[in-house]
Coordinates of C-alpha atoms in Angstrom, one line a residue:
Chain A
M1 CA 0.0 0.0 0.0
R2 CA 2.8 2.4 0.9
M3 CA 4.6 1.5 -2.4
F4 CA 1.4 2.3 -4.3
K5 CA 1.1 5.7 -2.6
R6 CA 4.7 6.4 -3.4
Y7 CA 4.3 5.6 -7.1
F8 CA 1.1 7.7 -7.2
K9 CA 2.9 10.7 -5.7
I10 CA 5.8 10.4 -8.2
Y11 CA 3.4 10.1 -11.1
C12 CA 1.5 13.2 -10.0
L13 CA 4.8 15.2 -9.8
L14 CA 5.9 14.1 -13.3
A15 CA 2.5 14.5 -14.8
K16 CA 2.2 18.1 -13.5
Q17 CA 5.4 19.1 -15.1
N18 CA 4.4 17.4 -18.3
I19 CA 1.0 19.0 -18.5
K20 CA 2.5 22.4 -17.7
T21 CA 4.8 22.1 -20.7
K22 CA 2.1 20.9 -23.0
L23 CA -0.3 23.8 -22.0
E24 CA 2.4 26.3 -23.0
F25 CA 1.2 25.6 -26.6
R26 CA -2.4 26.4 -26.0
T27 CA -3.3 26.8 -29.6
D28 CA -1.8 23.4 -30.3
F29 CA -3.9 21.8 -27.6
I30 CA -7.1 23.3 -28.9
I31 CA -6.4 22.5 -32.5
S32 CA -5.3 18.9 -31.7
S33 CA -8.3 18.3 -29.5
F34 CA -10.5 19.6 -32.2
G35 CA -8.8 17.3 -34.7
I36 CA -9.4 14.2 -32.5
I37 CA -13.0 15.1 -32.1
I38 CA -13.5 15.6 -35.8
T39 CA -11.9 12.3 -36.5
N40 CA -14.2 10.5 -34.1
L41 CA -17.3 12.4 -35.2
A42 CA -16.4 11.3 -38.7
G43 CA -16.5 7.7 -37.5
I44 CA -19.9 8.3 -36.0
F45 CA -21.0 10.0 -39.2
T46 CA -19.9 6.9 -41.2
F47 CA -22.2 4.7 -39.1
F48 CA -25.0 7.3 -39.5
L49 CA -24.7 7.2 -43.3
I50 CA -24.6 3.4 -43.3
F51 CA -27.7 3.0 -41.1
N52 CA -29.5 5.5 -43.2
S53 CA -29.7 2.8 -45.8
I54 CA -30.0 -0.4 -43.7
T55 CA -31.5 -1.4 -40.4
N56 CA -28.8 -3.7 -38.9
I57 CA -25.5 -5.3 -39.4
K58 CA -25.5 -8.9 -38.4
G59 CA -28.4 -8.1 -36.0
I60 CA -26.7 -5.1 -34.4
N61 CA -28.8 -1.9 -34.9
Y62 CA -27.6 1.7 -35.1
Y63 CA -27.6 2.5 -31.4
E64 CA -26.0 -0.8 -30.4
M65 CA -23.3 -0.1 -33.0
L66 CA -22.7 3.4 -31.5
F67 CA -22.5 1.7 -28.1
I68 CA -19.7 -0.6 -29.3
Y69 CA -18.0 2.4 -30.9
S70 CA -18.2 4.6 -27.8
F71 CA -17.0 1.7 -25.7
F72 CA -14.1 1.4 -28.1
L73 CA -13.3 5.1 -27.8
I74 CA -13.3 5.1 -24.0
A75 CA -11.2 1.9 -24.0
I76 CA -8.4 3.3 -26.2
S77 CA -8.2 6.7 -24.5
P78 CA -6.2 5.7 -21.3
Q79 CA -3.5 4.2 -23.5
Q80 CA -3.4 7.4 -25.7
I81 CA -3.3 9.7 -22.7
F82 CA -1.0 8.0 -20.2
F83 CA 1.1 5.8 -22.5
D84 CA 2.0 8.3 -25.1
N85 CA 5.7 7.8 -24.6
I86 CA 5.4 4.6 -26.5
W87 CA 5.7 6.5 -29.7
N88 CA 9.1 7.9 -28.6
M89 CA 10.7 4.6 -27.9
W90 CA 12.7 4.6 -31.1
S91 CA 14.4 7.9 -30.2
H92 CA 15.4 6.8 -26.7
L93 CA 16.5 3.3 -27.8
I94 CA 18.6 4.4 -30.7
N95 CA 20.1 7.5 -29.1
G96 CA 20.9 5.6 -25.9
T97 CA 19.0 7.9 -23.7
F98 CA 17.0 5.0 -22.5
I99 CA 19.8 4.1 -20.1
K100 CA 18.4 6.8 -17.8
Y101 CA 15.4 4.7 -17.0
Y102 CA 17.6 1.8 -15.7
L103 CA 19.3 4.0 -13.2
R104 CA 16.5 5.2 -10.9
P105 CA 15.2 3.2 -8.0
I106 CA 11.7 3.0 -9.4
D107 CA 10.1 0.6 -11.9
N108 CA 11.6 1.1 -15.3
M109 CA 8.3 0.8 -17.3
F110 CA 6.5 3.1 -14.9
Y111 CA 9.2 5.7 -15.1
Y112 CA 9.4 5.6 -18.9
M113 CA 5.6 5.8 -19.4
S114 CA 5.0 8.6 -16.9
E115 CA 7.3 11.0 -18.8
A116 CA 4.7 11.9 -21.3
I117 CA 1.1 12.7 -21.1
D118 CA -1.2 13.4 -24.0
I119 CA -3.9 15.7 -22.7
K120 CA -5.6 16.0 -26.0
G121 CA -6.7 12.4 -25.6
I122 CA -9.1 13.7 -22.9
S123 CA -11.4 15.2 -25.6
Q124 CA -11.7 11.7 -27.1
F125 CA -12.5 10.2 -23.7
L126 CA -15.2 12.8 -23.1
L127 CA -16.7 12.3 -26.5
G128 CA -16.7 8.5 -25.9
I129 CA -18.6 9.0 -22.6
I130 CA -21.2 11.3 -24.1
M131 CA -21.8 8.9 -27.0
L132 CA -21.9 6.0 -24.6
I133 CA -24.6 7.6 -22.5
Y134 CA -26.5 8.7 -25.7
S135 CA -26.5 5.2 -27.2
A136 CA -27.2 3.5 -23.9
I137 CA -30.3 5.6 -23.4
N138 CA -31.6 4.5 -26.9
M139 CA -30.9 0.9 -26.4
E140 CA -33.3 -1.7 -25.0
Y141 CA -31.0 -2.5 -22.0
R142 CA -32.1 -1.2 -18.6
F143 CA -29.1 0.0 -16.7
T144 CA -29.0 -0.6 -12.9
I145 CA -26.3 0.4 -10.4
G146 CA -24.9 -3.1 -10.6
S147 CA -24.7 -3.1 -14.4
I148 CA -23.0 0.3 -14.4
I149 CA -20.4 -1.0 -12.1
L150 CA -19.9 -4.0 -14.4
L151 CA -19.6 -1.6 -17.3
I152 CA -16.9 0.4 -15.6
I153 CA -15.0 -2.8 -14.7
L154 CA -15.2 -3.9 -18.3
L155 CA -14.1 -0.5 -19.6
I156 CA -11.1 -0.6 -17.3
S157 CA -10.3 -4.1 -18.4
S158 CA -10.5 -3.2 -22.1
S159 CA -8.2 -0.2 -21.5
V160 CA -5.6 -2.5 -19.9
I161 CA -5.8 -4.8 -22.9
M162 CA -5.1 -1.9 -25.3
I163 CA -2.3 -0.7 -23.1
S164 CA -0.8 -4.2 -23.0
L165 CA -1.0 -4.6 -26.8
M166 CA 0.7 -1.2 -27.5
T167 CA 3.4 -1.7 -24.8
I168 CA 4.3 -5.2 -26.1
A169 CA 4.6 -3.6 -29.6
A170 CA 6.9 -0.9 -28.1
A171 CA 8.9 -3.6 -26.2
T172 CA 9.9 -5.2 -29.5
G173 CA 12.2 -2.2 -29.7
F174 CA 14.5 -3.8 -27.2
W175 CA 15.3 -6.4 -29.8
I176 CA 15.0 -4.4 -33.1
L177 CA 15.8 -0.9 -31.9
D178 CA 13.2 0.9 -34.0
P179 CA 9.7 -0.4 -33.1
F180 CA 7.9 2.6 -34.7
E181 CA 6.5 0.6 -37.6
I182 CA 5.3 -2.2 -35.4
I183 CA 3.6 0.2 -32.9
S184 CA 2.0 2.0 -35.9
L185 CA 0.7 -1.3 -37.3
V186 CA -0.8 -2.4 -34.0
F187 CA -2.4 1.1 -33.6
K188 CA -3.9 0.8 -37.1
G189 CA -5.0 -2.8 -36.4
K190 CA -7.1 -1.7 -33.5
D191 CA -9.6 -0.4 -36.0
F192 CA -10.7 -4.0 -36.5
A193 CA -12.1 -3.8 -33.0
K194 CA -14.7 -1.0 -33.9
Y195 CA -16.9 -3.5 -35.6
P196 CA -18.8 -6.6 -34.5
M197 CA -16.6 -9.7 -34.5
T198 CA -19.5 -11.5 -36.3
I199 CA -18.6 -9.8 -39.6
Y200 CA -15.2 -11.6 -39.8
N201 CA -14.9 -15.2 -41.0
G202 CA -13.8 -18.0 -38.7
A203 CA -10.0 -17.7 -39.0
V204 CA -9.9 -14.0 -38.6
K205 CA -12.3 -14.2 -35.7
F206 CA -10.1 -16.8 -34.1
I207 CA -7.1 -14.5 -34.4
F208 CA -8.8 -11.6 -32.9
T209 CA -10.2 -13.6 -30.0
F210 CA -7.4 -15.8 -28.9
I211 CA -4.1 -14.4 -30.4
I212 CA -4.4 -10.6 -30.6
P213 CA -7.4 -9.9 -28.4
F214 CA -8.9 -7.0 -30.4
G215 CA -12.3 -8.6 -29.9
F216 CA -12.1 -7.8 -26.2
L217 CA -11.5 -4.1 -26.8
A218 CA -15.1 -3.4 -27.4
Y219 CA -17.3 -6.1 -29.0
Y220 CA -17.3 -8.9 -26.5
P221 CA -17.8 -6.7 -23.4
S222 CA -20.4 -4.6 -25.2
M223 CA -22.4 -7.7 -26.2
I224 CA -23.3 -8.3 -22.5
F225 CA -25.4 -5.1 -22.6
I226 CA -26.6 -5.6 -26.2
D227 CA -27.7 -9.2 -25.8
N228 CA -28.8 -8.7 -22.2
N229 CA -27.0 -11.8 -21.2
I230 CA -23.8 -12.4 -19.2
C231 CA -22.1 -14.5 -21.8
L232 CA -18.9 -16.3 -20.9
V233 CA -16.8 -14.5 -23.5
G234 CA -17.7 -11.0 -22.5
I235 CA -17.3 -11.6 -18.8
S236 CA -13.8 -13.0 -19.2
T237 CA -12.6 -9.6 -20.4
P238 CA -11.1 -8.8 -17.0
I239 CA -9.2 -12.1 -17.0
I240 CA -7.9 -11.4 -20.5
A241 CA -6.8 -8.0 -19.2
V242 CA -4.9 -9.5 -16.3
I243 CA -3.2 -12.1 -18.5
S244 CA -2.3 -9.5 -21.1
F245 CA -0.7 -7.2 -18.5
I246 CA 1.3 -10.1 -17.0
I247 CA 2.6 -11.0 -20.4
T248 CA 3.5 -7.3 -21.0
R249 CA 5.5 -7.1 -17.8
Y250 CA 7.3 -10.3 -18.7
V251 CA 8.1 -9.2 -22.2
W252 CA 9.3 -5.8 -21.0
R253 CA 11.5 -7.3 -18.4
A254 CA 13.0 -9.8 -20.9
G255 CA 13.6 -6.8 -23.3
L256 CA 15.4 -4.9 -20.6
K257 CA 17.9 -7.7 -20.2
V258 CA 18.5 -8.0 -23.9
Y259 CA 18.8 -4.3 -24.7
N260 CA 22.3 -3.0 -25.0
P261 CA 22.4 0.8 -25.2
T262 CA 26.1 1.3 -25.5
G263 CA 27.2 -1.5 -27.8
S264 CA 26.3 -3.0 -31.1
Chain B
M1 CA 13.3 21.3 -65.0
K2 CA 16.1 18.8 -65.0
G3 CA 17.0 19.8 -61.4
Y4 CA 13.5 19.2 -60.3
L5 CA 13.4 15.8 -61.9
C6 CA 16.5 15.0 -59.9
I7 CA 14.7 15.9 -56.8
L8 CA 11.8 13.7 -57.7
K9 CA 14.2 10.8 -58.5
S10 CA 16.1 11.2 -55.2
S11 CA 12.9 11.4 -53.2
L12 CA 11.6 8.3 -54.9
M13 CA 14.9 6.4 -54.3
V14 CA 15.0 7.3 -50.7
K15 CA 11.5 6.1 -50.1
L16 CA 12.0 2.9 -52.1
S17 CA 15.1 2.1 -50.0
R18 CA 13.1 2.0 -46.8
K19 CA 11.9 -1.5 -47.4
T20 CA 10.5 -2.3 -43.9
S21 CA 8.5 0.9 -44.0
I22 CA 7.0 -0.1 -47.4
L23 CA 6.1 -3.5 -46.1
F24 CA 4.3 -2.2 -43.1
S25 CA 2.5 0.4 -45.2
F26 CA 1.4 -2.3 -47.5
A27 CA 0.2 -4.4 -44.5
A28 CA -1.8 -1.4 -43.1
N29 CA -3.4 -1.0 -46.6
I30 CA -4.4 -4.7 -46.5
F31 CA -5.9 -4.1 -43.1
F32 CA -8.2 -1.4 -44.5
V33 CA -9.1 -3.5 -47.5
L34 CA -10.0 -6.4 -45.2
I35 CA -12.2 -4.2 -43.1
I36 CA -13.9 -2.9 -46.2
F37 CA -14.5 -6.4 -47.4
Y38 CA -15.9 -7.8 -44.2
L39 CA -17.8 -4.8 -43.1
W40 CA -19.6 -4.3 -46.4
S41 CA -20.3 -8.0 -46.9
A42 CA -22.0 -7.9 -43.6
I43 CA -23.9 -4.7 -44.5
Y44 CA -25.2 -6.2 -47.7
D45 CA -26.0 -9.5 -46.0
G46 CA -29.4 -8.6 -44.9
S47 CA -30.5 -6.8 -48.1
D48 CA -31.2 -7.5 -51.7
N49 CA -28.6 -7.2 -54.3
S50 CA -28.1 -3.5 -54.4
I51 CA -28.3 -0.6 -51.9
N52 CA -28.5 2.9 -53.2
G53 CA -27.8 1.7 -56.7
L54 CA -24.6 -0.1 -56.0
T55 CA -24.1 -3.8 -55.7
L56 CA -21.8 -5.3 -53.1
E57 CA -19.1 -5.9 -55.7
E58 CA -19.3 -2.3 -56.9
T59 CA -19.1 -0.9 -53.4
I60 CA -16.1 -3.1 -52.5
I61 CA -14.3 -2.2 -55.7
R62 CA -14.9 1.6 -55.3
L63 CA -13.9 1.7 -51.6
T64 CA -10.9 -0.5 -52.1
M65 CA -9.7 1.6 -55.0
A66 CA -10.2 4.8 -53.1
T67 CA -8.2 3.3 -50.2
C68 CA -5.3 2.2 -52.3
I69 CA -5.2 5.5 -54.2
S70 CA -5.2 7.4 -51.0
S71 CA -2.2 5.4 -49.9
A72 CA -0.4 6.9 -52.9
L73 CA -1.8 10.4 -52.4
I74 CA -1.1 10.7 -48.7
T75 CA 2.5 11.8 -48.9
N76 CA 2.7 13.6 -45.5
I77 CA 4.6 16.3 -47.3
E78 CA 2.9 18.8 -45.0
W79 CA 5.1 17.5 -42.2
F80 CA 8.3 18.2 -44.2
I81 CA 7.1 21.7 -45.0
S82 CA 6.2 22.2 -41.3
S83 CA 9.5 20.9 -40.1
D84 CA 11.3 23.3 -42.5
I85 CA 9.3 26.2 -41.2
L86 CA 9.7 25.3 -37.5
T87 CA 13.4 24.8 -37.6
G88 CA 14.0 27.9 -39.7
D89 CA 15.4 25.9 -42.6
I90 CA 12.9 27.6 -44.8
I91 CA 15.1 30.6 -44.9
T92 CA 17.7 28.7 -47.0
S93 CA 14.9 27.6 -49.3
L94 CA 13.8 31.2 -49.7
I95 CA 17.3 32.5 -50.5
K96 CA 18.1 29.9 -53.1
P97 CA 17.0 30.5 -56.7
V98 CA 14.6 27.6 -56.5
K99 CA 11.1 28.0 -55.3
L100 CA 10.0 26.1 -52.2
Y101 CA 6.8 25.2 -53.8
N102 CA 8.4 23.5 -56.7
L103 CA 11.0 21.7 -54.5
K104 CA 8.3 20.3 -52.3
L105 CA 6.0 19.4 -55.3
F106 CA 8.6 17.2 -56.9
E107 CA 9.6 15.7 -53.5
A108 CA 5.9 14.8 -52.9
M109 CA 5.6 13.3 -56.4
G110 CA 8.6 11.1 -55.7
I111 CA 6.9 9.8 -52.6
A112 CA 3.6 9.4 -54.4
I113 CA 5.2 7.4 -57.2
C114 CA 6.9 5.1 -54.7
N115 CA 3.6 4.5 -52.9
F116 CA 1.8 4.0 -56.1
I117 CA 4.1 1.3 -57.3
T118 CA 4.4 -0.5 -54.0
I119 CA 0.9 -0.2 -52.7
T120 CA -1.7 1.0 -55.2
L121 CA -0.7 -1.1 -58.2
P122 CA -0.4 -4.4 -56.3
T123 CA -3.8 -3.8 -54.7
I124 CA -5.5 -2.9 -58.0
V125 CA -4.0 -6.0 -59.5
I126 CA -5.2 -8.3 -56.7
L127 CA -8.6 -6.6 -56.7
F128 CA -9.1 -7.2 -60.4
M129 CA -8.0 -10.8 -60.1
F130 CA -11.2 -11.3 -58.1
Y131 CA -13.5 -8.9 -59.9
N132 CA -12.1 -8.8 -63.5
S133 CA -15.4 -8.3 -65.2
Y134 CA -15.5 -4.8 -63.8
L135 CA -12.2 -3.6 -65.2
R136 CA -11.9 -1.9 -68.5
I137 CA -8.5 -2.3 -70.1
G138 CA -7.7 0.0 -73.0
V139 CA -6.9 3.6 -73.7
N140 CA -8.6 4.5 -70.4
I141 CA -5.6 3.3 -68.5
I142 CA -3.6 6.2 -69.8
F143 CA -6.3 8.6 -68.7
F144 CA -6.3 6.9 -65.4
L145 CA -2.6 7.6 -64.9
I146 CA -3.0 11.2 -66.1
S147 CA -5.9 11.5 -63.6
I148 CA -3.9 10.2 -60.8
I149 CA -1.1 12.6 -61.5
I150 CA -3.5 15.5 -61.4
S151 CA -5.0 14.2 -58.2
T152 CA -1.5 14.1 -56.7
I153 CA -0.9 17.7 -57.5
L154 CA -4.3 18.7 -56.2
V155 CA -3.7 16.9 -52.9
F156 CA -0.2 18.5 -52.8
N157 CA -1.8 22.0 -53.0
I158 CA -4.0 21.2 -50.1
D159 CA -1.0 19.7 -48.2
Y160 CA 1.0 22.8 -49.0
I161 CA -1.5 25.0 -47.4
V162 CA -1.7 22.8 -44.3
G163 CA 2.1 22.8 -44.1
L164 CA 2.1 26.6 -44.3
T165 CA -0.1 26.9 -41.2
S166 CA 3.1 26.1 -39.3
F167 CA 3.7 29.8 -39.6
Y168 CA 0.8 30.3 -37.2
T169 CA 1.0 27.2 -34.9
E170 CA 3.6 24.9 -33.5
S171 CA 2.1 21.6 -34.4
I172 CA 0.0 20.8 -37.5
W173 CA -1.0 17.4 -36.2
G174 CA -4.6 18.4 -35.5
I175 CA -5.1 20.2 -38.9
S176 CA -3.4 17.3 -40.7
I177 CA -5.6 14.6 -39.3
T178 CA -8.7 16.8 -39.8
K179 CA -7.7 17.3 -43.5
N180 CA -7.1 13.6 -44.0
V181 CA -10.4 12.6 -42.4
I182 CA -12.5 15.2 -44.3
I183 CA -10.9 14.3 -47.6
S184 CA -11.5 10.6 -46.9
I185 CA -15.1 11.0 -46.1
L186 CA -16.1 13.6 -48.6
A187 CA -14.2 11.9 -51.4
G188 CA -16.2 8.8 -50.9
A189 CA -13.4 6.6 -49.6
V190 CA -15.1 5.5 -46.5
V191 CA -18.7 5.3 -47.5
P192 CA -19.7 5.4 -51.2
I193 CA -21.2 8.8 -52.2
S194 CA -24.4 7.2 -53.2
F195 CA -25.1 6.6 -49.5
F196 CA -24.9 10.3 -48.8
P197 CA -28.2 12.3 -48.3
S198 CA -29.0 14.1 -51.5
V199 CA -28.1 17.5 -50.2
L200 CA -24.6 16.4 -49.3
V201 CA -24.2 14.6 -52.7
T202 CA -24.6 17.9 -54.5
V203 CA -22.1 19.6 -52.2
V204 CA -19.6 16.9 -52.7
E205 CA -19.9 16.6 -56.4
N206 CA -19.1 20.3 -56.7
S207 CA -16.2 20.2 -54.4
P208 CA -12.5 19.5 -55.1
F209 CA -12.8 16.3 -53.0
Y210 CA -14.9 14.5 -55.6
A211 CA -12.2 15.1 -58.2
I212 CA -9.5 13.5 -56.0
Y213 CA -10.8 9.9 -56.0
Q214 CA -13.9 9.5 -58.0
V215 CA -12.5 10.8 -61.3
P216 CA -9.6 8.3 -61.5
I217 CA -11.8 5.5 -60.2
N218 CA -14.4 6.1 -62.9
M219 CA -11.7 5.8 -65.5
L220 CA -11.1 2.2 -64.6
I221 CA -14.6 1.0 -64.0
G222 CA -17.9 2.2 -65.4
N223 CA -18.8 3.1 -69.0
S224 CA -17.9 6.7 -69.7
N225 CA -17.4 7.7 -73.2
I226 CA -14.4 9.9 -74.4
Q227 CA -16.3 13.2 -73.9
E228 CA -17.2 12.4 -70.3
I229 CA -13.6 11.3 -69.6
L230 CA -12.2 14.5 -71.0
F231 CA -14.8 16.6 -69.2
S232 CA -14.0 15.1 -65.8
I233 CA -10.2 15.6 -66.4
F234 CA -11.1 19.2 -67.2
I235 CA -12.9 19.5 -63.9
Q236 CA -10.0 18.0 -62.1
V237 CA -7.5 20.4 -63.7
S238 CA -9.8 23.3 -62.8
W239 CA -9.9 22.3 -59.1
C240 CA -6.2 21.8 -59.2
L241 CA -5.7 25.4 -60.5
I242 CA -8.1 26.8 -57.9
M243 CA -6.2 25.1 -55.1
F244 CA -2.9 26.2 -56.6
I245 CA -4.1 29.9 -56.6
A246 CA -5.3 29.4 -53.0
S247 CA -1.9 28.1 -52.0
K248 CA -0.1 31.0 -53.6
L249 CA -2.4 33.5 -51.8
F250 CA -1.9 31.8 -48.5
T251 CA 1.9 31.7 -49.1
N252 CA 1.9 35.5 -49.6
K253 CA -0.1 36.1 -46.5
A254 CA 2.0 33.7 -44.4
M255 CA 5.3 35.1 -45.6
S256 CA 4.4 38.5 -44.6
N257 CA 3.8 37.1 -41.1
I258 CA 7.2 35.4 -40.9
K259 CA 8.6 34.8 -37.5
I260 CA 11.7 32.6 -37.3
N261 CA 13.3 31.4 -34.1
G262 CA 17.0 31.7 -33.6
G263 CA 19.7 33.0 -35.9

């Protein structure tokens, strides 16, 4: 408990510095937040256009689709906000500045990730919450206090899965020095998670369920509320989250041993 | 002119040499194409053969073509321009007897050609292995290539303006992604234009965005006669000129506001 408090205090200190620097460029912040909102509104507009011409996709109607999409937006936001330093891995690994993170008496991965915060991701998070509430109101499901708590647990689990996937992608840098393309590919791959898994054929669905758990980013947890039925797949999202995170820590630690900042 | 062609060639060579980057870009393009295929197959699943006048095959072909053409046209040149402005390197470009606009134009074309060869062409080939009855092969291929070149210049003009906004703001990230998203949607690369409400269809057809993707796509599929082809190329060139003038106007305004850090 004391360790947790200590890490929390350190994080707040680092975050405060970071946010102060970012807010120096106020126009940037506003324009970037605007850009994110436009991008995500465009996604919603896409669904709007599609559902203007049809009633459902594999049994999922417009509001249920929006629910999945907003769940997706909320689930990817924590990674975007708090783990933004992933994108800078190549710079620190190639230039050797990564050695700094070995030398402090706090956890390496924690220290590295807390050096960057992306506050413009907050606008995406808020948009996601607004859309979630909007679509939830228009769905058939009746939300109780219990189901809202379940929803929050599932959202946190999905965020952890997203964080794990991106961090593992970043950790490949310990072996290949420039993980930028891999991180970029995983980031683009997450778009598969916006849509119901039922649209994919068997092999692809298998990959996204058991190998790279994109299905658990939004679809499987959301189906609990759409189908009104605590299905086994959806409810195992927190377990998948824990497993993913353990794998991430393991890969990161293995990478730290392999990485050689001063030599070949 | 010879100098500019050298720039194009060197930009092309640099891009072609980054083989892993090409491989990953190709993979990302495949991701988008797969999503198009699965999503739209599911959308058409519950309905009859055609929605809004398009069959499933036509929709998949149009969206896939738009996606792979966009892989060629998105050169990210606005980031290079922005970087030049922010570091102050732009001063050297302004002193030299070559225009920044021309430099960046040929650099962008080098990148676009690389993307076209490595991503667009393979995707089109694969696409028409599956759907060969939709492709017309003949003189129209030449018009297709001309059309793509005009689209590249058109998109370059837009990118140039976006890059120039660096005179006013430190990071063009927000503007850049907004531009990409708006172009994608309004050019019919995400949802076919037939799906748009009729008001929006009129707006889009009279905007430069329509000229970016739909004109080249119509060259390869569909049954336009020579007059329609020439007319659509004329429209494309007109929009290109309009955006060119816009970029010149914006350049003049931005230059008068020049504010460079450091020596």
